[in-house]
mmCIF file of C-alpha atoms in Angstrom:
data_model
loop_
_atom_site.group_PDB
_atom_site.id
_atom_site.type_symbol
_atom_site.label_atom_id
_atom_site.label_comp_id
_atom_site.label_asym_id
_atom_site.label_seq_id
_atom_site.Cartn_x
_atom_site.Cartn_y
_atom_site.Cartn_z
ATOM 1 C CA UNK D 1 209.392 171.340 -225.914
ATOM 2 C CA UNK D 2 208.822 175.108 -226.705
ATOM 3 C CA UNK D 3 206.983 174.325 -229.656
ATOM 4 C CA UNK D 4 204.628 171.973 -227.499
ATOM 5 C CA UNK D 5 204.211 174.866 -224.826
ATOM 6 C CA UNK D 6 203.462 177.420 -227.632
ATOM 7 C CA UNK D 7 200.736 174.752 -228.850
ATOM 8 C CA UNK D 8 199.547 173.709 -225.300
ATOM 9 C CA UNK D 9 200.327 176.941 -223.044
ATOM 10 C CA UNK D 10 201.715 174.881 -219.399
ATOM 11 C CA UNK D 11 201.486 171.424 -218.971
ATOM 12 C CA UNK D 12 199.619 169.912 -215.652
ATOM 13 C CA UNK D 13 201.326 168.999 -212.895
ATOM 14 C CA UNK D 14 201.415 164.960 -213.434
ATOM 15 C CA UNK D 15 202.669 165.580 -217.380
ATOM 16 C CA UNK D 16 205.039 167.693 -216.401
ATOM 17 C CA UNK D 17 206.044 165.506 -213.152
ATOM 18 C CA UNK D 18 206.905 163.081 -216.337
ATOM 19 C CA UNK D 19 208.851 164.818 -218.567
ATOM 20 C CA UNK D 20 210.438 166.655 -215.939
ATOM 21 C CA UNK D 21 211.986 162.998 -214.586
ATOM 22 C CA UNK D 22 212.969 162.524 -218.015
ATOM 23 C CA UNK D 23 215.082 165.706 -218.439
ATOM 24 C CA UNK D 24 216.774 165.006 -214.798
ATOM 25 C CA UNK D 25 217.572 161.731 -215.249
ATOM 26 C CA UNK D 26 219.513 163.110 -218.635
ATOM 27 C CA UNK D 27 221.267 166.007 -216.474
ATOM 28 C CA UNK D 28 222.005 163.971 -213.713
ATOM 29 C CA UNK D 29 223.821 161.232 -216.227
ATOM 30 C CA UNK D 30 225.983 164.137 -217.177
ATOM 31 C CA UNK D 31 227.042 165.304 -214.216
ATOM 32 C CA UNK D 32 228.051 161.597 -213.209
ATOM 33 C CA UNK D 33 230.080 161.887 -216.059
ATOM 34 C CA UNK D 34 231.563 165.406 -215.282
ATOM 35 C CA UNK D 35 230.193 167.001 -217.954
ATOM 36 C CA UNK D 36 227.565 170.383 -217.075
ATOM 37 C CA UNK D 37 225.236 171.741 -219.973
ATOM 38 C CA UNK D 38 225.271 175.389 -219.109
ATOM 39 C CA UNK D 39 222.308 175.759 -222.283
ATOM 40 C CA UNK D 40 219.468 174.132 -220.852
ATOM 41 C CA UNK D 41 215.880 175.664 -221.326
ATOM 42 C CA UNK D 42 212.993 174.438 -223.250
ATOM 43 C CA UNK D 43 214.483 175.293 -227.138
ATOM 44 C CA UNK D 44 217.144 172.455 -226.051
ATOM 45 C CA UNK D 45 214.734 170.135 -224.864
ATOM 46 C CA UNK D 46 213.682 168.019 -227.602
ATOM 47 C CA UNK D 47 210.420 165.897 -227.957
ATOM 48 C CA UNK D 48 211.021 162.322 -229.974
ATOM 49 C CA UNK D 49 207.914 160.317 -231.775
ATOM 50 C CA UNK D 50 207.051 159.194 -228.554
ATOM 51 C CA UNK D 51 207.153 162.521 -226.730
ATOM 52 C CA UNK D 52 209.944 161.308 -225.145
ATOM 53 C CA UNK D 53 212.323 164.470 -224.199
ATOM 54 C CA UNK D 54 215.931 164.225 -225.586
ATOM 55 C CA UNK D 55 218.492 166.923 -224.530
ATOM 56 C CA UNK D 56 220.056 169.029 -227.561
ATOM 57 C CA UNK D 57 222.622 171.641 -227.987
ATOM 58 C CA UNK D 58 225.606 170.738 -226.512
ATOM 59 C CA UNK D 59 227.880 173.928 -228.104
ATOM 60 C CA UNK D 60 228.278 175.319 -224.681
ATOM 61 C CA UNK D 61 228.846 171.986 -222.561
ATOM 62 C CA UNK D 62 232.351 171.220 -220.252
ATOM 63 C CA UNK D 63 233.834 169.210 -217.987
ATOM 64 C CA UNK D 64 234.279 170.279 -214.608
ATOM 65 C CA UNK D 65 235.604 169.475 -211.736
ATOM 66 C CA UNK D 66 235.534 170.887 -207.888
ATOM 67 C CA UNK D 67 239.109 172.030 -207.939
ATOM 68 C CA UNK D 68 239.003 173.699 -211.176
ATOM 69 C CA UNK D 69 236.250 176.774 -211.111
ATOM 70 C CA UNK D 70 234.247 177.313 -214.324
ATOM 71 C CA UNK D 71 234.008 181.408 -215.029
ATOM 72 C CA UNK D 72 232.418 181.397 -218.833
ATOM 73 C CA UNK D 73 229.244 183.192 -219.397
ATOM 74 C CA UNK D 74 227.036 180.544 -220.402
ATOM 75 C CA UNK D 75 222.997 180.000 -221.946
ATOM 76 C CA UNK D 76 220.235 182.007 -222.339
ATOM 77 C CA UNK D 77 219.726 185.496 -219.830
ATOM 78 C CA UNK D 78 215.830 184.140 -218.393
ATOM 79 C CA UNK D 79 217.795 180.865 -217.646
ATOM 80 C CA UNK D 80 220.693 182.155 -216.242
ATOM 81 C CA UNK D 81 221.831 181.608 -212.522
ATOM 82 C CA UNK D 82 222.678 184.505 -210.635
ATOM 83 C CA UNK D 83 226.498 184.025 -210.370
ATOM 84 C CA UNK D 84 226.642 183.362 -213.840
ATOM 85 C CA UNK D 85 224.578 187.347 -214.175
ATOM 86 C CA UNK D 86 227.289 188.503 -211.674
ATOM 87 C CA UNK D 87 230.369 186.981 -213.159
ATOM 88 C CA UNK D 88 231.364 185.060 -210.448
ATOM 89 C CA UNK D 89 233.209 181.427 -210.450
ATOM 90 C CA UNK D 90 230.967 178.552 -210.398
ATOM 91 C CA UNK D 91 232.047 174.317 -210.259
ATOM 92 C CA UNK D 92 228.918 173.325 -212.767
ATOM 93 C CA UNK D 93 226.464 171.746 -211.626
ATOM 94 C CA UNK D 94 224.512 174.492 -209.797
ATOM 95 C CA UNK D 95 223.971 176.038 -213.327
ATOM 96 C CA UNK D 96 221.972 173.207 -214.444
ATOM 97 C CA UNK D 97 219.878 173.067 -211.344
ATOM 98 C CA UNK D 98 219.025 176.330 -211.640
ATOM 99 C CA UNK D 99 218.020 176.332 -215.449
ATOM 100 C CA UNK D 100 216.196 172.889 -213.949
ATOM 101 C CA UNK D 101 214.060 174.885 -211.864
ATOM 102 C CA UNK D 102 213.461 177.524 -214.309
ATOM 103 C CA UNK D 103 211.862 174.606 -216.779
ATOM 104 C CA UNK D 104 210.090 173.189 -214.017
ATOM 105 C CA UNK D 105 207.902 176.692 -213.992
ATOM 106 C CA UNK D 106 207.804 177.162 -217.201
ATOM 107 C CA UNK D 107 206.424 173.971 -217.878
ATOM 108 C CA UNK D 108 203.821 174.262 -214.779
ATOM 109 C CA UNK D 109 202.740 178.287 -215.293
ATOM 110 C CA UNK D 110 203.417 178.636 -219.008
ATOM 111 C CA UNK D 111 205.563 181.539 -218.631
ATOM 112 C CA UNK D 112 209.359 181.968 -217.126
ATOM 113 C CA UNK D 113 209.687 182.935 -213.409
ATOM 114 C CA UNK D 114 211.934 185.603 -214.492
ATOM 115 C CA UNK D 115 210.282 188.339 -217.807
ATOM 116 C CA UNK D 116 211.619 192.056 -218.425
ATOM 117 C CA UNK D 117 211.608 194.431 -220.674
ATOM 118 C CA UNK D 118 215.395 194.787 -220.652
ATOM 119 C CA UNK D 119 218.613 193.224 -219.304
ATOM 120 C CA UNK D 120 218.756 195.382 -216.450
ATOM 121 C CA UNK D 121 215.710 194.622 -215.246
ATOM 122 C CA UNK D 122 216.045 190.826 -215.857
ATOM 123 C CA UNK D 123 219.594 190.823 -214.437
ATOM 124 C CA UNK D 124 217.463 192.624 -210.969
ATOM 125 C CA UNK D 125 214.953 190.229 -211.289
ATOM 126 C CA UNK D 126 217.118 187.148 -211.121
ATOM 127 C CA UNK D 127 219.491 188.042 -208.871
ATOM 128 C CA UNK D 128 217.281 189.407 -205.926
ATOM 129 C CA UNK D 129 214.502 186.188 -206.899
ATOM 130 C CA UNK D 130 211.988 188.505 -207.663
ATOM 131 C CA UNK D 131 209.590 185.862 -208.940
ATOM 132 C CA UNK D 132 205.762 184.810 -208.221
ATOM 133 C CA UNK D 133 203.949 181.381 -207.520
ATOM 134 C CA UNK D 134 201.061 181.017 -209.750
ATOM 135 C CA UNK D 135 198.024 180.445 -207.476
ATOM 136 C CA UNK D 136 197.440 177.164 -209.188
ATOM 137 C CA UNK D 137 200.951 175.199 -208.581
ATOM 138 C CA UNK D 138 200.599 172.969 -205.519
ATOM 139 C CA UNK D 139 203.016 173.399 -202.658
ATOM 140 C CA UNK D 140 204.904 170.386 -203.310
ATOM 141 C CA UNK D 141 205.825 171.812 -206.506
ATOM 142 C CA UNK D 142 206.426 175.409 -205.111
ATOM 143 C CA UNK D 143 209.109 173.977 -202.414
ATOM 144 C CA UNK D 144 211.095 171.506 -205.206
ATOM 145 C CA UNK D 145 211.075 175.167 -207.233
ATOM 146 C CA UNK D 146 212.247 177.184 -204.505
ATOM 147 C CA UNK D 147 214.798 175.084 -203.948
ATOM 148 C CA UNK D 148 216.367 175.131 -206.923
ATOM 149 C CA UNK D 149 215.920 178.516 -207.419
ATOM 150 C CA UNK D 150 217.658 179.328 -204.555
ATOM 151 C CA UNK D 151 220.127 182.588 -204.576
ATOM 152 C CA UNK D 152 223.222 180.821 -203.374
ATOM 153 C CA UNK D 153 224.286 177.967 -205.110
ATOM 154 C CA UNK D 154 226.311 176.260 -202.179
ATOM 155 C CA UNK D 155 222.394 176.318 -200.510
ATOM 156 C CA UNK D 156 220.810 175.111 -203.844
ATOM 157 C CA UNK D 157 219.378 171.819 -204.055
ATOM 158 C CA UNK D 158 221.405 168.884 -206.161
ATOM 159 C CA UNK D 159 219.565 167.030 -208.454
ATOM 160 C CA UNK D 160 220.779 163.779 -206.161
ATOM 161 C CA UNK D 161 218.062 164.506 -203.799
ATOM 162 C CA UNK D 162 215.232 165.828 -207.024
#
């Protein structure tokens, strides 16, 4: 998929309402089965002869479980959830979503929600939300972003209601 967004720039909203589907109905097959990514962005997000998306790199992938906190530093910084930025405990899931909704804007603006020129400032960015809405992305899409980019991850959407 980044190749394709290098080629293409952002995807409209239908095409990327489609692939989009795709990728959740991958996560969400994972989580049934207990297992959380913690890598997702669009390098892991392969495209198949029929530009069908496949998910890839499974090196930093677990089980977890809602009694047993997860604490590992996971993925890539721009794709990062805030607790995992502020070392806190998470259960698994909520990692995904977020990295979810970070695809979901990258694949609708052609650029990530959250740019710097250094960790700091990307670590400030993230954690406070400090992101824009391109003019262009309808409000449907701007509320299913929002709410999976949400600060707290006990208030972040699951990908049972996406």
């Amino acid at each position: 998929m980044f190749e394709y967004l290098l080629k293409h720039n952002r995807m409209n909203e239908s095409d990327a309402r489609g692939k989009f589907r795709q990728i959740l109905s991958a996560v969400q097959y994972c989580h049934r089965k207990n297992i959380v990514h913690r890598d997702l962005k669009a390098e892991n997000l392969l495209l198949d002869y029929q530009n069908n998306i496949k998910l890839a790199d499974f090196g930093f992938a677990n089980h977890f479980n809602a009694t047993s906190l997860l604490d590992t530093f996971c993925g890539s910084p721009p794709y990062a959830a805030p607790e995992l930025l502020n070392g806190e405990k998470y259960i698994g899931p909520e990692v995904d979503v977020w990295a979810l909704g970070v695809i979901l804007y990258l694949f609708i603006s052609g650029s990530l929600p959250f740019e710097a020129s250094n960790l700091k400032e990307l670590h400030r960015r993230i954690t406070q939300c400090d992101y824009r809405i391109p003019y262009f992305m309808s409000t449907k899409c701007e509320l299913i972003i929002k709410r999976m980019l949400e600060i707290d991850p006990i208030k972040r959407s699951c990908l049972e209601v996406m």
